[in-house]
Amino acid sequence: TPVLVFVNGKSGGRQGEMLRHQFLSLLNPIQVYDLAHGGPEPGLSRFRDLSRFRILVCGGDGSVSWVLTAIDKFKFKQRDPPVAVLPIGTGNDLARVLGWGGSYSDAAVETLLHDVLHAHTFILDRWDVSTVDSNELNIRTKDKDLKVMSNYLGIGLDGIIATRFHELREGHPKYFGSQIINKLWYGQLGARAYIMPPDDPLHGVTVSVDGKKMCLDGLQGVVVLNIASYGGGSDLWGTSDEEDEHLGEHDHHHQHDSKESDGDRAGPLRRLSTKSLHNFDKPSHHDRKLEVVGIRDSLHMAKCQVGIAACVRLGQGAIIEIKTSRRRGILGQIDGEPWSIRQSARVRITHRKQAVMLSRSRTKEDGIMDRIEQVLAEAEIAQVITARQHSYLLNRMVKCTAGT
């Protein structure tokens, strides 16, 4: 099976350019492309008529999203090609979830290609983020108002810090040469936001999950999660009963305070109780649902990221809607990249499609999926099933083996 390699030459300092030369020494030049010079379209166009091939993206989360969005625009001879990720640059949360780690460890290129060829299939939900004016009834948007999310989306405090970081990095790139330095900068910006907190960043903002409005009292930020890795590997939703209980205690006290100060406003908008927290489904990257959490302040965010505090679980659902009536709009981030919602706007997050990724982590279920994928691929080649049937059956098998 041939491998098509995309390298972002601008990612990871000199790592991207170094990797591109190493791949060129092993592969045919028509298999290696620099995303910084021409994007992914030339490579995808050359490979579009192949019945089977795999893609390796060497870059950060932004590079992966770039390639996945380009794949959406092509009609391949068979199904969409599966994508592996070699993490260089910043972010790399998707690479962590896929088992490729958070950074490139100078492994031999031959080993990387071997791992790509033997990686197993991983189905990933992707989401449309559409923005319209609040008074518009229909949600159709122009291309410039449509974003695509793979990992997560944040508004309020999260967006303010991401925007400040981006502005600093764009203005002084020489001071952002490694992931460690980038994390230190993020920490400094978070500390500044704690000492000089932003002026009610969620004022005039409402968030609804499947039509149910969430209570944002006492929160400075909201994060919508598609994968269990945020900001360099943190699981903001959490999984353990201990986290549920810890969170429930905080919510219980908050609800009590809210009732005293806000009358019956806390009624229909109250946060979920400890008992209802256990009614959430186990988060999954392919269940066509998103998780929504709240952040109280930058100190709370820092504690959540190092695992000594729990985020506020707000809801879980298939359609997330954000409305703002603010005159100046609100800052946010999508997959770590700064983004903003204009004044008096309505944002709607809906399921787009499922991407076929490649994972290096190994579990008992992975072995089962490898065999299933092999059988389906052979059936498609023999024209027993179509590419569409292949994708449908694979998705159903993933859900069955995961117990969802």
Coordinates of C-alpha atoms in Angstrom, one line a residue:
T1 CA 0.0 0.0 0.0
P2 CA 1.6 3.3 -1.0
V3 CA 1.9 6.2 1.5
L4 CA 1.3 9.8 0.6
V5 CA 3.3 12.1 2.9
F6 CA 2.4 15.7 3.7
V7 CA 5.0 17.7 5.8
N8 CA 4.4 21.2 7.1
G9 CA 7.8 22.7 6.6
K10 CA 6.9 25.5 8.9
S11 CA 6.0 23.3 11.9
G12 CA 8.4 22.4 14.7
G13 CA 11.2 24.8 13.8
R14 CA 13.5 22.9 11.5
Q15 CA 11.9 19.5 12.2
G16 CA 9.5 19.8 9.3
E17 CA 12.1 20.6 6.6
M18 CA 14.4 17.9 8.0
L19 CA 11.7 15.2 7.9
R20 CA 10.7 16.2 4.3
H21 CA 14.3 15.5 3.1
Q22 CA 14.4 12.2 5.0
F23 CA 11.2 11.0 3.4
L24 CA 12.4 12.2 -0.1
S25 CA 15.5 10.0 0.4
L26 CA 13.3 6.9 0.9
L27 CA 10.2 7.5 -1.2
N28 CA 9.4 8.6 -4.8
P29 CA 9.3 12.4 -4.9
I30 CA 5.6 12.3 -6.0
Q31 CA 4.8 10.8 -2.6
V32 CA 6.1 13.7 -0.5
Y33 CA 4.6 17.2 -0.4
D34 CA 5.3 20.3 1.6
L35 CA 2.0 21.8 2.9
A36 CA 3.7 25.2 3.2
H37 CA 4.2 25.3 -0.6
G38 CA 1.0 24.4 -2.4
G39 CA -1.1 22.8 0.3
P40 CA -2.5 19.2 0.1
E41 CA -4.4 19.5 -3.2
P42 CA -1.5 18.6 -5.6
G43 CA -0.8 15.4 -3.8
L44 CA -4.4 14.3 -3.3
S45 CA -5.1 15.1 -7.0
R46 CA -2.2 12.8 -8.1
F47 CA -3.4 9.9 -5.8
R48 CA -7.1 10.3 -6.2
D49 CA -7.5 7.4 -8.8
L50 CA -5.6 4.8 -6.7
S51 CA -7.9 2.2 -5.1
R52 CA -6.0 2.1 -1.9
F53 CA -3.4 4.3 -0.2
R54 CA -2.6 5.8 3.2
I55 CA -1.7 9.4 4.2
L56 CA 0.8 10.5 6.8
V57 CA 0.5 14.2 7.9
C58 CA 3.6 15.6 9.6
G59 CA 2.5 18.7 11.5
G60 CA 0.3 20.0 14.3
D61 CA -3.4 19.8 14.7
G62 CA -3.9 22.7 12.2
S63 CA -2.0 20.7 9.5
V64 CA -4.2 17.6 10.1
S65 CA -7.4 19.7 9.8
W66 CA -6.1 21.3 6.6
V67 CA -5.6 17.9 5.0
L68 CA -8.9 16.4 6.2
T69 CA -10.8 19.4 4.9
A70 CA -9.1 19.0 1.5
I71 CA -10.0 15.3 1.5
D72 CA -13.7 16.3 1.9
K73 CA -13.5 18.2 -1.5
F74 CA -12.1 15.2 -3.5
K75 CA -14.0 12.3 -4.9
F76 CA -11.7 9.3 -4.6
K77 CA -11.9 6.1 -6.7
Q78 CA -12.8 4.2 -3.6
R79 CA -13.5 5.5 -0.1
D80 CA -11.6 8.4 1.6
P81 CA -8.0 7.4 2.4
P82 CA -7.1 6.8 6.1
V83 CA -4.8 9.4 7.8
A84 CA -2.0 9.0 10.3
V85 CA -0.3 11.8 12.2
L86 CA 3.3 12.5 13.0
P87 CA 3.2 15.2 15.7
I88 CA 5.5 18.2 15.1
G89 CA 4.7 21.8 15.9
T90 CA 2.2 22.8 18.6
G91 CA -1.1 21.3 19.8
N92 CA -0.9 17.6 18.7
D93 CA -4.0 16.6 20.8
L94 CA -5.4 14.5 18.0
A95 CA -2.0 12.7 17.6
R96 CA -2.1 11.9 21.3
V97 CA -5.6 10.4 21.0
L98 CA -4.5 8.4 18.0
G99 CA -1.5 6.9 19.9
W100 CA 1.2 8.8 18.0
G101 CA 2.3 10.8 21.0
G102 CA 2.6 14.5 21.7
S103 CA 5.9 15.1 19.9
Y104 CA 8.3 13.7 17.4
S105 CA 11.1 11.7 19.1
D106 CA 13.5 11.5 16.2
A107 CA 12.5 7.9 15.4
A108 CA 13.8 6.5 12.1
V109 CA 11.7 7.4 9.1
E110 CA 11.7 3.7 8.1
T111 CA 10.1 2.8 11.4
L112 CA 7.4 5.6 11.0
L113 CA 6.4 4.3 7.6
H114 CA 6.2 0.7 9.0
D115 CA 4.0 1.9 11.8
V116 CA 1.7 3.8 9.3
L117 CA 1.3 0.7 7.2
H118 CA 0.4 -1.4 10.2
A119 CA -1.8 1.1 12.0
H120 CA -5.4 0.3 12.5
T121 CA -8.5 2.2 11.6
F122 CA -9.9 4.9 13.9
I123 CA -13.2 6.7 13.1
L124 CA -13.3 10.4 14.0
D125 CA -16.4 12.6 14.1
R126 CA -15.9 16.0 12.5
W127 CA -18.2 19.0 13.0
D128 CA -19.4 22.0 11.1
V129 CA -19.3 25.4 13.0
S130 CA -21.8 27.7 11.2
T131 CA -22.2 31.4 12.1
V132 CA -25.2 33.6 11.1
D133 CA -26.7 36.8 12.4
S134 CA -29.1 36.1 15.4
N135 CA -32.1 37.5 13.5
E136 CA -31.6 35.2 10.5
L137 CA -33.9 32.2 10.6
N138 CA -31.9 30.0 8.2
I139 CA -28.5 28.6 9.1
R140 CA -27.1 28.6 5.6
T141 CA -23.7 30.3 5.7
K142 CA -21.1 31.5 3.3
D143 CA -17.8 29.7 3.1
K144 CA -16.1 32.4 5.2
D145 CA -18.7 31.8 8.0
L146 CA -18.2 28.0 8.0
K147 CA -15.4 26.4 10.1
V148 CA -14.7 22.7 10.7
M149 CA -13.8 21.3 14.1
S150 CA -12.1 18.0 14.8
N151 CA -10.8 18.4 18.4
Y152 CA -12.5 21.1 20.4
L153 CA -13.9 24.7 20.5
G154 CA -13.6 27.2 23.3
I155 CA -15.2 30.6 24.0
G156 CA -14.6 33.2 26.6
L157 CA -11.5 32.9 28.7
D158 CA -10.2 30.0 26.6
G159 CA -10.5 32.1 23.4
I160 CA -8.9 35.2 25.0
I161 CA -5.8 33.3 26.0
A162 CA -5.6 31.5 22.6
T163 CA -5.9 34.8 20.8
R164 CA -3.2 36.5 22.9
F165 CA -0.9 33.5 22.4
H166 CA -1.4 33.6 18.6
E167 CA -0.8 37.4 18.5
L168 CA 2.5 37.0 20.4
R169 CA 3.7 34.1 18.3
E170 CA 2.9 35.9 15.1
G171 CA 4.7 39.0 16.2
H172 CA 7.7 37.3 17.8
P173 CA 8.1 33.8 16.3
K174 CA 11.7 33.5 17.5
Y175 CA 10.5 33.2 21.1
F176 CA 8.2 30.2 20.3
G177 CA 10.7 27.6 19.2
S178 CA 9.6 24.5 21.2
Q179 CA 6.5 23.0 22.8
I180 CA 8.0 23.5 26.3
I181 CA 8.5 27.3 25.7
N182 CA 5.0 27.5 24.2
K183 CA 3.5 25.9 27.3
L184 CA 5.4 28.4 29.5
W185 CA 4.0 31.3 27.4
Y186 CA 0.5 29.8 27.8
G187 CA 1.0 29.5 31.5
Q188 CA 2.2 33.1 31.8
L189 CA -0.9 34.3 29.8
G190 CA -3.1 32.3 32.1
A191 CA -1.5 33.7 35.2
R192 CA -2.0 37.2 33.8
A193 CA -5.7 36.5 33.2
Y194 CA -6.0 35.4 36.9
I195 CA -4.3 38.5 38.3
M196 CA -6.1 40.8 35.9
P197 CA -9.3 38.8 35.0
P198 CA -11.2 39.7 31.8
D199 CA -14.4 41.7 32.3
D200 CA -17.1 39.0 32.4
P201 CA -16.1 37.3 29.1
L202 CA -19.4 35.4 28.8
H203 CA -21.7 38.3 29.4
G204 CA -24.6 38.2 27.0
V205 CA -23.7 34.7 25.8
T206 CA -26.1 31.7 25.9
V207 CA -25.1 28.1 25.2
S208 CA -27.7 25.4 24.4
V209 CA -27.2 21.6 24.1
D210 CA -29.8 19.8 22.0
G211 CA -32.2 22.8 22.7
K212 CA -31.6 22.9 26.5
K213 CA -30.0 26.1 27.8
M214 CA -27.0 25.7 30.1
C215 CA -26.4 27.8 33.2
L216 CA -23.2 29.8 32.8
D217 CA -23.3 31.5 36.2
G218 CA -19.9 31.9 37.7
L219 CA -18.1 30.7 34.6
Q220 CA -15.6 32.6 32.5
G221 CA -15.2 30.0 29.7
V222 CA -16.9 27.2 27.9
V223 CA -15.2 24.4 26.0
V224 CA -16.9 22.0 23.5
L225 CA -15.0 18.7 23.3
N226 CA -14.9 16.0 20.6
I227 CA -11.8 14.2 21.8
A228 CA -10.4 13.3 25.2
S229 CA -7.3 15.5 24.9
Y230 CA -7.1 19.3 25.3
G231 CA -4.3 21.8 25.4
G232 CA -1.5 19.2 25.3
G233 CA -3.1 16.0 26.7
S234 CA -5.6 17.1 29.4
D235 CA -9.0 15.3 29.6
L236 CA -11.3 18.1 30.7
W237 CA -14.4 15.9 30.8
G238 CA -12.8 13.2 33.0
T239 CA -13.8 9.7 33.5
S240 CA -13.6 8.6 37.1
D241 CA -16.3 8.5 39.7
E242 CA -14.1 10.5 42.0
E243 CA -14.2 13.3 39.5
D244 CA -17.9 13.1 39.3
E245 CA -18.3 13.3 43.0
H246 CA -15.8 16.2 43.3
L247 CA -17.7 18.0 40.6
G248 CA -21.1 17.3 42.1
E249 CA -20.1 18.8 45.4
H250 CA -19.0 22.0 43.7
D251 CA -22.2 22.2 41.7
H252 CA -24.4 21.5 44.7
H253 CA -22.9 24.5 46.6
H254 CA -23.1 26.6 43.5
Q255 CA -26.7 25.8 43.0
H256 CA -27.5 26.7 46.6
D257 CA -25.7 30.0 46.3
S258 CA -27.5 30.7 43.0
K259 CA -30.9 30.1 44.6
E260 CA -30.1 32.6 47.4
S261 CA -29.0 35.3 45.0
D262 CA -31.0 34.8 41.9
G263 CA -34.3 33.6 43.1
D264 CA -35.9 31.0 40.9
R265 CA -33.6 31.8 37.9
A266 CA -31.5 28.7 38.8
G267 CA -34.6 26.4 38.2
P268 CA -34.7 25.4 34.5
L269 CA -31.1 26.5 34.0
R270 CA -29.6 24.8 37.0
R271 CA -26.4 22.7 36.6
L272 CA -26.7 19.0 36.6
S273 CA -26.7 17.3 40.1
T274 CA -24.4 14.6 41.1
K275 CA -27.0 12.0 40.4
S276 CA -27.6 13.2 36.8
L277 CA -23.9 13.4 36.1
H278 CA -23.8 9.6 36.1
N279 CA -26.5 9.6 33.4
F280 CA -24.0 10.9 30.8
D281 CA -22.9 8.4 28.1
K282 CA -19.2 7.5 28.0
P283 CA -17.6 10.0 25.7
S284 CA -16.5 8.6 22.3
H285 CA -14.8 10.1 19.2
H286 CA -17.3 8.4 16.9
D287 CA -20.7 8.7 18.7
R288 CA -21.9 11.8 16.9
K289 CA -22.1 13.6 20.2
L290 CA -20.1 16.4 21.9
E291 CA -19.3 17.1 25.5
V292 CA -19.6 20.7 26.9
V293 CA -17.7 21.8 30.0
G294 CA -17.3 25.1 31.9
I295 CA -14.3 26.9 33.4
R296 CA -14.5 29.2 36.4
D297 CA -11.3 31.2 35.9
S298 CA -7.7 30.7 34.7
L299 CA -6.6 29.1 38.0
H300 CA -9.4 26.6 37.7
M301 CA -8.4 25.9 34.1
A302 CA -4.8 25.3 35.2
K303 CA -5.9 22.9 37.9
C304 CA -8.1 21.0 35.4
Q305 CA -5.2 20.7 33.0
V306 CA -2.9 19.1 35.6
G307 CA -5.7 16.9 36.9
I308 CA -6.2 18.3 40.4
A309 CA -9.6 19.8 39.7
A310 CA -12.6 18.9 37.6
C311 CA -14.3 21.1 35.0
V312 CA -18.0 21.8 35.3
R313 CA -19.8 19.3 33.2
L314 CA -22.6 21.2 31.4
G315 CA -24.0 18.8 28.9
Q316 CA -23.7 16.2 26.1
G317 CA -25.4 16.3 22.8
A318 CA -25.5 16.4 19.0
I319 CA -26.3 20.0 18.4
I320 CA -24.6 22.9 20.2
E321 CA -25.8 26.4 19.8
I322 CA -24.1 29.6 21.0
K323 CA -25.7 33.0 20.9
T324 CA -24.3 36.4 21.7
S325 CA -25.9 39.8 22.0
R326 CA -22.7 41.5 22.8
R327 CA -21.9 44.6 20.8
R328 CA -18.2 43.6 20.5
G329 CA -18.7 39.9 19.9
I330 CA -16.7 37.3 21.7
L331 CA -13.3 35.6 21.3
G332 CA -12.9 31.9 20.9
Q333 CA -10.7 29.1 19.4
I334 CA -11.2 26.1 17.2
D335 CA -8.7 23.3 17.5
G336 CA -6.3 25.7 19.1
E337 CA -6.5 28.4 16.4
P338 CA -8.0 31.8 17.3
W339 CA -11.6 32.5 16.2
S340 CA -14.2 35.1 17.0
I341 CA -18.0 35.3 17.0
R342 CA -19.2 38.6 15.7
Q343 CA -21.7 40.7 17.6
S344 CA -25.3 39.5 17.8
A345 CA -24.5 36.2 16.1
R346 CA -25.7 32.6 16.4
V347 CA -23.3 29.7 16.1
R348 CA -24.5 26.2 15.5
I349 CA -22.3 23.1 15.8
T350 CA -23.6 20.1 13.9
H351 CA -22.2 16.8 12.7
R352 CA -20.3 17.0 9.4
K353 CA -19.0 13.6 8.6
Q354 CA -16.7 10.9 9.9
A355 CA -13.0 10.8 8.9
V356 CA -11.0 7.6 8.7
M357 CA -7.9 8.0 10.8
L358 CA -5.0 5.6 11.7
S359 CA -4.1 4.8 15.2
R360 CA -0.9 3.3 16.6
S361 CA -2.2 2.3 20.0
R362 CA -2.9 -1.4 20.5
T363 CA -5.8 -3.0 22.4
K364 CA -7.8 -6.2 22.0
E365 CA -10.4 -4.3 20.1
D366 CA -7.7 -3.0 17.7
G367 CA -6.8 -6.5 16.7
I368 CA -10.5 -7.3 16.0
M369 CA -10.8 -4.1 13.9
D370 CA -7.7 -4.9 11.9
R371 CA -9.3 -8.2 10.8
I372 CA -12.6 -6.6 10.1
E373 CA -11.0 -3.8 8.0
Q374 CA -9.0 -6.4 6.1
V375 CA -12.1 -8.4 5.2
L376 CA -14.1 -5.3 4.2
A377 CA -11.2 -4.1 2.0
E378 CA -10.9 -7.5 0.3
A379 CA -14.7 -7.5 -0.3
E380 CA -14.5 -4.0 -1.8
I381 CA -11.6 -4.9 -4.1
A382 CA -13.6 -8.0 -5.2
Q383 CA -16.6 -5.7 -5.9
V384 CA -18.8 -7.6 -3.4
I385 CA -19.5 -4.4 -1.6
T386 CA -19.3 -0.7 -2.6
A387 CA -17.0 1.9 -1.0
R388 CA -20.1 3.4 0.6
Q389 CA -21.1 0.0 2.1
H390 CA -17.5 -0.4 3.2
S391 CA -17.6 2.9 5.2
Y392 CA -21.1 2.1 6.7
L393 CA -20.1 -1.4 7.8
L394 CA -16.8 -0.2 9.2
N395 CA -18.5 2.5 11.3
R396 CA -21.1 0.0 12.6
M397 CA -18.4 -2.5 13.5
V398 CA -16.5 0.2 15.4
K399 CA -19.5 1.1 17.4
C400 CA -20.3 -2.6 18.2
T401 CA -16.7 -3.4 19.4
A402 CA -16.7 -0.2 21.5
G403 CA -20.0 -1.1 23.1
T404 CA -21.8 2.1 22.0

